[in-house]
XYZ file of C-alpha atoms in Angstrom:
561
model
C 25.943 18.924 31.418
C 28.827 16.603 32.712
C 31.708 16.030 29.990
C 31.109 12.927 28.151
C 33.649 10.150 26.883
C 31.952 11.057 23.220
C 32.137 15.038 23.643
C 36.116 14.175 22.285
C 34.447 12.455 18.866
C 32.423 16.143 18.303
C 33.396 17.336 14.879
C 35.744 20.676 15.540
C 33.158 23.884 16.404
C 30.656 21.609 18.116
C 30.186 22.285 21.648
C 29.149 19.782 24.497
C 26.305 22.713 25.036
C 24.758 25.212 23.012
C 23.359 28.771 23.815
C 19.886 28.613 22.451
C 17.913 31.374 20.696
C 14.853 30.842 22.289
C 12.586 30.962 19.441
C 9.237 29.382 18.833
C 8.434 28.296 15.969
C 6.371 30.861 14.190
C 9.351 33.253 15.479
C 11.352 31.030 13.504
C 9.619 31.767 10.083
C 9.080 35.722 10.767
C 13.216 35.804 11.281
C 13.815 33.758 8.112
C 11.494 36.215 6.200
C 13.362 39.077 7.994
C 16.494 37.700 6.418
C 15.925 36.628 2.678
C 12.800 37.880 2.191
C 12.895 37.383 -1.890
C 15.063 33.594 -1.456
C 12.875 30.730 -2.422
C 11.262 28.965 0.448
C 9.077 26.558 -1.451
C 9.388 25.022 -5.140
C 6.308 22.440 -6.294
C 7.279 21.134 -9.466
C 6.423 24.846 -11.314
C 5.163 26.273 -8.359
C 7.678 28.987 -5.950
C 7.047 30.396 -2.907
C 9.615 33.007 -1.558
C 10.193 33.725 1.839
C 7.658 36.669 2.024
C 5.219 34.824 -0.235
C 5.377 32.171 2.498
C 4.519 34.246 5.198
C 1.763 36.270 3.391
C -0.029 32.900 3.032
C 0.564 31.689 6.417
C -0.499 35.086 7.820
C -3.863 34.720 5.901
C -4.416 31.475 6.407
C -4.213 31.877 10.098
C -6.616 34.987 9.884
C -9.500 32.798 8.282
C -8.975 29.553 10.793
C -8.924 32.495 13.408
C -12.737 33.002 12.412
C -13.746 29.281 12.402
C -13.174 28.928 16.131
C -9.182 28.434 16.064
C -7.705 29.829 19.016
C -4.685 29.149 21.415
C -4.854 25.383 22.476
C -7.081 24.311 19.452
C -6.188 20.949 17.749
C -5.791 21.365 13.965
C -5.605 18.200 12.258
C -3.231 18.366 8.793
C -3.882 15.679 6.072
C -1.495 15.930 3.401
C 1.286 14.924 1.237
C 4.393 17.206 0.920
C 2.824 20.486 -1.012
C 2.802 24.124 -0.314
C -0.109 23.633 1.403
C 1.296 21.474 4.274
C 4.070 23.865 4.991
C 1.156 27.056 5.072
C -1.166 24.673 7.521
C 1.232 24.017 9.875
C 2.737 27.306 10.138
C -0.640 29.161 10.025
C -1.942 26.726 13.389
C 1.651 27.273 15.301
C 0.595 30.744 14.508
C -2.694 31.017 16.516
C -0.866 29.208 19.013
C -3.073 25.976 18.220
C -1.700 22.578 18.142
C -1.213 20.476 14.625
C -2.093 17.124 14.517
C 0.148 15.446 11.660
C -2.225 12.835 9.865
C -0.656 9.937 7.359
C -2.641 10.198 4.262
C -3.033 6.531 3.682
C -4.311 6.348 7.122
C -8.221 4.272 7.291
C -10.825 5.613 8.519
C -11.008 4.130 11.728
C -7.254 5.277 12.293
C -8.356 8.860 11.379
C -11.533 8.624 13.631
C -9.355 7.103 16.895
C -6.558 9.832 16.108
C -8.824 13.008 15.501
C -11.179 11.980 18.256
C -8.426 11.302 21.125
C -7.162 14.914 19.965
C -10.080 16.708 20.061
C -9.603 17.791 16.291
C -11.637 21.434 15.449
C -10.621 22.281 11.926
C -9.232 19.566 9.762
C -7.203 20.152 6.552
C -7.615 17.093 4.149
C -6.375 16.688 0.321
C -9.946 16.805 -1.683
C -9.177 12.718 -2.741
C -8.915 11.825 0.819
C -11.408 13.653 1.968
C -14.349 11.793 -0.491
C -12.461 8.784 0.027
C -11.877 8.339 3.817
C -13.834 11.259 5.754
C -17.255 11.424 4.233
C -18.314 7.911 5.085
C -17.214 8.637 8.434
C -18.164 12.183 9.032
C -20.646 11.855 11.813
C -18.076 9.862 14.015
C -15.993 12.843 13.589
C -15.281 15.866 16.304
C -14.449 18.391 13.552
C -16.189 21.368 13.269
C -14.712 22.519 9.458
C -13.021 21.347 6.736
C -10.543 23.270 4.531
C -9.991 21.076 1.595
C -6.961 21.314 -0.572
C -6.252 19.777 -3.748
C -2.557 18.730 -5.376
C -2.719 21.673 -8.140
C -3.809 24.546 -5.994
C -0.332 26.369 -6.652
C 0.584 24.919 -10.002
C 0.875 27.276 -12.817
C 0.103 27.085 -16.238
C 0.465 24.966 -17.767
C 0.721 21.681 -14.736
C -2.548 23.788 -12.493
C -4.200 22.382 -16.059
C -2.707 19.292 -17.053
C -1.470 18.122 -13.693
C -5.298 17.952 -12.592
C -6.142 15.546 -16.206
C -3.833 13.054 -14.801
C -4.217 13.101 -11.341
C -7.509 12.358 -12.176
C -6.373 9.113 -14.675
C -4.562 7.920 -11.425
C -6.257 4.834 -9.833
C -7.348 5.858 -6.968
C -7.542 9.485 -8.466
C -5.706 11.670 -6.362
C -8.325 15.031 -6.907
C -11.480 14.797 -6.741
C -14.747 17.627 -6.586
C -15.838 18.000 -3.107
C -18.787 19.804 -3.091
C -19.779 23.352 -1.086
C -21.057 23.299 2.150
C -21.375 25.507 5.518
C -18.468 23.582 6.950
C -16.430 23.098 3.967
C -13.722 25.783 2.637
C -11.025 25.377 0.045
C -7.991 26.717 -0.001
C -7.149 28.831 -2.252
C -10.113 30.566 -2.338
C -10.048 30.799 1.668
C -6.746 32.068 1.644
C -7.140 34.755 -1.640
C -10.588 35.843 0.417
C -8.653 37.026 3.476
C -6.152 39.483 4.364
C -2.948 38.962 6.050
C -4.126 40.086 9.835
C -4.332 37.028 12.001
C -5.082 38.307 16.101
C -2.229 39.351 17.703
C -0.985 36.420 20.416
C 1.761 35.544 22.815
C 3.027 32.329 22.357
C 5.162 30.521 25.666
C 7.838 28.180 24.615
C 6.192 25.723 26.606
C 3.139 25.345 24.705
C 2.165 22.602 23.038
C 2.953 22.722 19.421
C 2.005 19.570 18.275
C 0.418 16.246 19.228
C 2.753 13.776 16.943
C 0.773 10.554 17.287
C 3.405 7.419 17.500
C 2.798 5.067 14.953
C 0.883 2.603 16.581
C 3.031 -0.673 15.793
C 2.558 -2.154 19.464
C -1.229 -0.873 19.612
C -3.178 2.647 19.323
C -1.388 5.504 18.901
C -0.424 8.013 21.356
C -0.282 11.808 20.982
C 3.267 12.782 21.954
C 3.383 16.730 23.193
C 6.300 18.214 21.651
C 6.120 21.723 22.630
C 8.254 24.538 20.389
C 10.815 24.690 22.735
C 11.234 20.891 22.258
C 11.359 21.228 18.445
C 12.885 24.820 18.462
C 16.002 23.306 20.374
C 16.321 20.130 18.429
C 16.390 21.928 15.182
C 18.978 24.246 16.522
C 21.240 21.123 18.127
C 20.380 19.395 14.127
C 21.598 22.752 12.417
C 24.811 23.324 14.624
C 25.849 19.583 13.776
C 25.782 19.914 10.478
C 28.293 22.357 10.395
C 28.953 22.239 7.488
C 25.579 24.215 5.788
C 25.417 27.517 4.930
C 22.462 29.873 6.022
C 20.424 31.338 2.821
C 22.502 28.815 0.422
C 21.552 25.845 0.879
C 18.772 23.408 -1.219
C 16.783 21.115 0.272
C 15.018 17.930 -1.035
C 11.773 17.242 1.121
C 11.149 13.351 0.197
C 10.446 12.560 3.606
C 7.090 12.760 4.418
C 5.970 16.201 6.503
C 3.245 13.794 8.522
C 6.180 12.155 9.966
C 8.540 13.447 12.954
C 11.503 12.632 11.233
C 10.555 14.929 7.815
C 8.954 17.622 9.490
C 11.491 18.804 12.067
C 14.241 18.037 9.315
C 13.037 18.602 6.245
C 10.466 21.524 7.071
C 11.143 23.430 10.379
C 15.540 22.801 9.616
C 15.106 24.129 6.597
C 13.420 27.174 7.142
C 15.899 28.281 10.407
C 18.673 28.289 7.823
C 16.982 30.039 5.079
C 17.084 27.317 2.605
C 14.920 26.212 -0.528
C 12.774 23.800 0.066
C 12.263 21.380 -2.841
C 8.821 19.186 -1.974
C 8.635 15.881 -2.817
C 4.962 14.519 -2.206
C 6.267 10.531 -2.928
C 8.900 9.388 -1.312
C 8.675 5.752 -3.274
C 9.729 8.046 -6.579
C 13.505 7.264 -6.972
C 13.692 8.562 -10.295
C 11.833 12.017 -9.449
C 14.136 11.945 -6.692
C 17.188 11.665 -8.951
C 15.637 14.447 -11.452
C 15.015 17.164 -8.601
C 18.619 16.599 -7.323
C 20.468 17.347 -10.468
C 17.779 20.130 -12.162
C 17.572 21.965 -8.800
C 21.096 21.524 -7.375
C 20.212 20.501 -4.037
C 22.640 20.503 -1.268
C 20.910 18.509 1.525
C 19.296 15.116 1.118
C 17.684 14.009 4.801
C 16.447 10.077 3.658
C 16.275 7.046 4.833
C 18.521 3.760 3.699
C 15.761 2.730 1.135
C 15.683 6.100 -0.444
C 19.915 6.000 -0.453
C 19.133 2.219 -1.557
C 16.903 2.808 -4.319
C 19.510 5.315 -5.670
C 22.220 3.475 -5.699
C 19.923 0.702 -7.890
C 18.759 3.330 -10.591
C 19.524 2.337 -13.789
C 21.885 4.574 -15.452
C 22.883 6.276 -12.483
C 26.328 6.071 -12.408
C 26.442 8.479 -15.428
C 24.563 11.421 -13.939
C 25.836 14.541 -12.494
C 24.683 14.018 -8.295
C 27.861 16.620 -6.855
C 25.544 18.949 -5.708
C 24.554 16.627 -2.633
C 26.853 18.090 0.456
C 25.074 16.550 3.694
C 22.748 13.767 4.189
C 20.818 12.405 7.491
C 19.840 9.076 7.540
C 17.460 7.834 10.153
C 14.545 5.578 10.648
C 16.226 2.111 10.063
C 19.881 0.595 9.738
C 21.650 1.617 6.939
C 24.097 -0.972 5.186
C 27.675 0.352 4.988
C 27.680 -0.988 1.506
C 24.679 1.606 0.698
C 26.558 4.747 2.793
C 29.764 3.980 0.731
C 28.331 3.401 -3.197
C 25.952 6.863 -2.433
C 28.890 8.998 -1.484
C 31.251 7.298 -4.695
C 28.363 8.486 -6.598
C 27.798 11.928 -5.225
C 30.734 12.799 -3.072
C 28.548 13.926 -0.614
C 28.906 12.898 3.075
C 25.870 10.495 5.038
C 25.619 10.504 9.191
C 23.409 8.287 10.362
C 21.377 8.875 13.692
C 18.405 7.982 15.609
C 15.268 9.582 17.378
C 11.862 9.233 18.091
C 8.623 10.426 18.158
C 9.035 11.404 21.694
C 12.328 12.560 21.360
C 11.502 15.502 18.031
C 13.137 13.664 17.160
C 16.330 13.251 16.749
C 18.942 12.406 19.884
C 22.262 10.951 18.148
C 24.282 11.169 15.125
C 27.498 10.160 13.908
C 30.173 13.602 13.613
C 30.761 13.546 9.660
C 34.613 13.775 10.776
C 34.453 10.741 12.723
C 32.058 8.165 11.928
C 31.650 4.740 12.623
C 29.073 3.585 10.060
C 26.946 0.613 11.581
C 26.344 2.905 14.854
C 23.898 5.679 15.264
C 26.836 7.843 16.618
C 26.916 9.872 19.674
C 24.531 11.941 21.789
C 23.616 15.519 20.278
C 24.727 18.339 22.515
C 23.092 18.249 25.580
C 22.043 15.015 25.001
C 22.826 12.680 27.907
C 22.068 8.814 27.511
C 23.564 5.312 29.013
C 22.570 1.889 28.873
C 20.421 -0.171 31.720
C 20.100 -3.553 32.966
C 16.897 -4.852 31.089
C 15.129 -5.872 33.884
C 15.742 -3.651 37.010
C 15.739 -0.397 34.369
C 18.090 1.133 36.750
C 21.723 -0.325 36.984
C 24.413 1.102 33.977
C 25.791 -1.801 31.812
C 29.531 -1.401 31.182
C 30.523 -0.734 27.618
C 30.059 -3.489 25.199
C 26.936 -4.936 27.026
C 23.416 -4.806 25.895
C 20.686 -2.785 27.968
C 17.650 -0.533 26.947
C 18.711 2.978 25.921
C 17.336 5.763 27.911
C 17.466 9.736 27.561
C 17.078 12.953 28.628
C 17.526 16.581 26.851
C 15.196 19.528 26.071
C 14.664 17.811 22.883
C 12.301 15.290 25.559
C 8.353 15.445 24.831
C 6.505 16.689 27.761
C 4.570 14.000 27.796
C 1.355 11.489 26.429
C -2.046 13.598 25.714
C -4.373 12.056 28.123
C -2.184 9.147 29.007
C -0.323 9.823 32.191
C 0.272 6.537 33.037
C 2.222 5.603 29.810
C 3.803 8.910 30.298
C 4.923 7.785 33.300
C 6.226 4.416 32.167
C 7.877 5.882 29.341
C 9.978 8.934 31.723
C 11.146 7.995 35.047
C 13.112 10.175 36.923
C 13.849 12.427 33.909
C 15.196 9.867 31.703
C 12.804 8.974 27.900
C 12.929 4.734 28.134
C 12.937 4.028 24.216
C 12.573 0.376 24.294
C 15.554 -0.237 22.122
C 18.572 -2.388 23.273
C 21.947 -1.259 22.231
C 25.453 -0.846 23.292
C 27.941 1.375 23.947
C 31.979 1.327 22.931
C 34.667 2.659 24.778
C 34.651 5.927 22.793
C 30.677 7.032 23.571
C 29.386 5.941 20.157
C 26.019 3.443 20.420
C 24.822 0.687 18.026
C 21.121 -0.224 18.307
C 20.713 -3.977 18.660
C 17.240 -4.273 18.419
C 13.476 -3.532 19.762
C 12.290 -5.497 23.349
C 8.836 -5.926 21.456
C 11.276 -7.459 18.477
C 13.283 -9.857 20.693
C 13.233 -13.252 19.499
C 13.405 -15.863 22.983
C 14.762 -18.574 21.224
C 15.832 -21.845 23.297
C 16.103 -19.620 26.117
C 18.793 -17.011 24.114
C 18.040 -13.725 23.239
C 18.167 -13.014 19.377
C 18.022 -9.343 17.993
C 16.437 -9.322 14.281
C 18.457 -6.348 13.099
C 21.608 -8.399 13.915
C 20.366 -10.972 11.940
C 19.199 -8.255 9.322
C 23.085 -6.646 9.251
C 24.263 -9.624 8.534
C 22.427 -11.240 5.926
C 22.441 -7.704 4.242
C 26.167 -7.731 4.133
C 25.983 -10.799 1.489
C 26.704 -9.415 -1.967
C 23.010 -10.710 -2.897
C 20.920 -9.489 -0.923
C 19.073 -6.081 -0.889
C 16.489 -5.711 2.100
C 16.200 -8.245 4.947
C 13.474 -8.688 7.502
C 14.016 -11.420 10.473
C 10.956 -12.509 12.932
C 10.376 -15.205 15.832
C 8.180 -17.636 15.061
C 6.149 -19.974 17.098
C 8.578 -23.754 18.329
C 7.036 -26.108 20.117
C 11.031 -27.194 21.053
C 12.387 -23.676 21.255
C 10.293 -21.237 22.128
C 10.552 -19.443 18.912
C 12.552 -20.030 15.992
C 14.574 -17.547 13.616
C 12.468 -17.168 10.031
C 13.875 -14.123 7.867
C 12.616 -12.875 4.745
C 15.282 -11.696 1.742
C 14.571 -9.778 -1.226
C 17.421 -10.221 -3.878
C 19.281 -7.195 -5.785
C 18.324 -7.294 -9.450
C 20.353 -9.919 -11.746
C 21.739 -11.161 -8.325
C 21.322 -15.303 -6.904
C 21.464 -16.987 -4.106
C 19.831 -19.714 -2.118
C 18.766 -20.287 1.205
C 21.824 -22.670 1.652
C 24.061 -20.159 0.483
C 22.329 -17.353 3.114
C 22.553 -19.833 5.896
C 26.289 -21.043 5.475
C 27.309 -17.320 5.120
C 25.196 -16.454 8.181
C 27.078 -19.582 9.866
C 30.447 -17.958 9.675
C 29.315 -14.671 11.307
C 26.272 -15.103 13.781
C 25.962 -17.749 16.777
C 24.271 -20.894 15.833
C 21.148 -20.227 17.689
C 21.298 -16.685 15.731
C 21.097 -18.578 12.536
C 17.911 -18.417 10.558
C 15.693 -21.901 10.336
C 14.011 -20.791 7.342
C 14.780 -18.277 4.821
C 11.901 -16.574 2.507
C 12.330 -14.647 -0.582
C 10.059 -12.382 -1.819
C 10.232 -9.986 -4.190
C 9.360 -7.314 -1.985
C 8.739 -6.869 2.205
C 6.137 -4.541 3.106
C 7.207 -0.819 4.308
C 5.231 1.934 6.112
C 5.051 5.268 4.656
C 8.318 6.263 5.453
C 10.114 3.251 3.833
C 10.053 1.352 7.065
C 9.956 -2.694 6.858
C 7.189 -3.721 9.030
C 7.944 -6.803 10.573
C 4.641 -6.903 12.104
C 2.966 -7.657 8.765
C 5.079 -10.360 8.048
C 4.479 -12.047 11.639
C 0.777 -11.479 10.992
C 0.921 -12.975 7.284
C 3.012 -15.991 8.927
C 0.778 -16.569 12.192
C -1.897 -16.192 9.745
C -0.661 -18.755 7.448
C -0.583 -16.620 5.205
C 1.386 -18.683 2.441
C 2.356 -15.319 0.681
């Protein structure tokens, strides 16, 4: 591609371009295998899967799906938290050259039903809780053929296979539960430990399809994005090269981010596994203090999170007096992080945060700050060959100069190829080779880009245009306040008016006179939020997310929560 004003801010050894190893994914595992064979791959608690104990499952795995109608172009749908068992599924369907189908556990069942039903879903693997829970009432609305049910203990050892089931079981809702034999239900274990490691022998095109990653569905249904494995093969491989700084067959990964999501499955599975690391899984990311445990018992070296995850340690009682050194490199993605939280993490563990940005559409990721030269508040600069710019809102087409607000658009091989079964959507989201994200930002005179805000999110307010994580970054930057979350509301007089919602930092006070006079010295006075909320919590997805959707519908609602 053409140099770039932020090819200058690349960390030294970065190139504008790289020369990719053009790998799909399954070739990905079988080379890691090749390499450390006998290196941990997987550790559950007291479970461990090396390298070649990876692949043996995969390999057998694939072999039985093989028989239940699996087959190049299949859609496999995987329901799971992060366990062994995820990593096997997903592998194992790459490796008949079938598509996965990512699933969010705490998905409903009419979620499940539109998402398995748009994809065409064959085989679907489900943890045995979910699967009483949310697919047998709806099993005759269902496409799927069979069922391979797994269960939390599966690869526990004595004595947690034992005990770990006991209190799963206490858990309200329990997370195991007995589903019972049938023609179209398999299990597991006992599938895998009842076939041999000889799945048919298949050619697999870059080009394929390798997943349908359904978008989240925030601004309506969800939409399968097509990444194919030359889309996720390349991203991993731009992801790996910027962090420079990790060593292949050394490193030690923490998996908190969940594997149904873009963002944890290219970075903290597929990553991973091209540089030969140990993958330490993490099946709740909401559990700060497991978190903190896993770090310093398993000395890992790479913590991809997301600002509440950094947040939440930072707030951990006590945990200012704990060993955290190990941590080298951490991604942070999803949502803005505070500087504030960047700065107390790395005084704590001396390890080094870039933030950056993606999509679903996008692999995801398309930006990250250089760890060398960071400007924390921005998402950074484009990976390599990663072009992007800033448009005029309305015409789409004409390039804002630097320092001026526009939609962000893209292009790379890191690009979906497009909607399943929505070509019209595909075809408003890329135009002329360029992804349209919907997010406004900004670019300085160096190349690096801030994110302003969503379209969908903008706030019309007496005729101005106000950007709720501007509003967020600020009130966030008072010493008081831990999470923000800013909405429009319906004004007869304005339009909409500014309403944000603040949850405090513990043993901290402040009022809504104090937020609003410290929000009057640094935001415009239309900017300035009407009416302030506390709460002692906001309401996040799965991924730590705030939805602000929730809150408009609680306050449209009239909620009075």
């Amino acid at each position: 591609m053409q140099p770039r004003r932020w090819h200058d801010s690349y960390d030294p050894g970065v190139p504008a371009s790289l020369d990719y190893e053009d790998l799909t994914i399954p070739e990905i595992l079988e080379r890691a295998v090749q390499r450390y064979p006998d290196r941990p791959a997987l550790t559950f608690h007291n479970a461990r899967l090396t390298y070649g104990q990876l692949k043996g499952e995969v390999d057998r795995l694939a072999a039985a799906m093989s028989t239940m109608g699996v087959h190049k172009n299949s859609r496999v749908a995987i329901q799971l938290p992060n366990l062994p068992q995820t990593v096997i599924a997903y592998y194992a369907t790459l490796r008949l050259g079938a598509q996965a189908v990512m699933t969010n556990p705490l998905y409903t069942a009419p979620e499940i039903v539109h998402q398995w039903t748009d994809a065409e879903v064959v085989v679907a693997i489900v943890l045995d809780s979910l699967f009483k829970r949310r697919i047998e009432p709806v099993l005759e609305e269902l496409p799927v053929k069979q069922y391979i049910i797994a269960s939390i203990p599966d690869y526990l050892r004595f004595p947690l296979n034992v005990l770990g089931r006991f209190k799963l079981k206490r858990q309200r809702p329990p997370m195991v539960a007995r589903v019972e034999p049938a023609q179209h239900i398999h299990f597991f274990r006992k599938l895998i430990n009842g076939t041999g490691p000889t799945p048919p022998p298949l050619e697999i095109d870059l080009d394929d399809v390798a997943m349908l990653q359904y978008t989240g569905g925030t601004t309506g249904v969800s939409k399968g994005a097509m990444l194919t494995h030359r889309n996720v093969s390349y991203n991993l491989q731009q992801i790996a090269r910027w962090n420079h700084g990790v060593e292949p067959g050394k490193e030690v990964l923490l998996a908190c981010l969940p594997y149904f999501h873009i963002y944890g499955l290219t970075v903290s599975m597929n990553m991973p596994i091209h540089l030969g690391a140990q993958i330490i899984l993490v099946p709740n990311p909401r559990d700060i203090t497991g978190i903190i445990k896993s770090i310093q018992k398993r000395g890992v070296t790479l913590l991809p999170a997301v600002p509440a995850i950094y947040s939440g340690i930072n707030q951990s009682p006590g945990v200012s007096r704990l060993d955290l050194s190990s941590i080298k490199v951490c991604n942070s993605g999803s949502a803005p992080l505070p500087v504030e939280v960047l700065e107390r993490f790395e005084e704590l563990t001396g390890g080094r945060i870039a933030e950056g940005y993606g999509l679903t559409e996008t692999s995801p990721v398309t930006h990250s700050n250089p760890l060398t030269k960071r400007k924390p508040g921005s998402i950074g600069v484009p990976l390599p060959d990663t072009d992007a710019k800033i448009v005029d809102l309305e015409n789409g087409v004409s390039q804002m100069p630097n320092g001026q607000e526009g939609e962000l658009i893209l292009r790379g091989p890191q690009i979906m190829k497009g909607y399943w079964n929505r070509p019209d959507e595909t075809a408003d989201m890329i135009r002329d080779g360029w992804l349209y994200t919907g997010d406004i930002a900004v670019q300085d005179d160096d190349g690096y880009f801030y994110i302003v805000g969503r379209k969908k999110d903008m706030i019309l307010c007496s005729g101005y245009n106000v950007y709720p994580d501007e509003v967020d970054r600020v009130l966030m930057g008072h010493a008081a306040v831990l999470e923000a979350a800013t909405i429009g509301i319906p004004d007869k007089k304005r339009g909409e008016s500014v309403k944000s919602f603040v949850v405090l930092k513990p043993d901290s006070a402040a009022t809504a006179e104090n937020l609003v006079a410290y929000c009057r010295e640094r935001l415009a006075a239309y900017k300035i939020p009407r009416q302030i909320e506390f709460r002692d919590s906001l309401p996040k997805s799965t991924v730590l997310k705030i939805l602000r959707r929730e809150l408009r519908d609680q306050e449209l609602a009239g909620d009075g929560h």
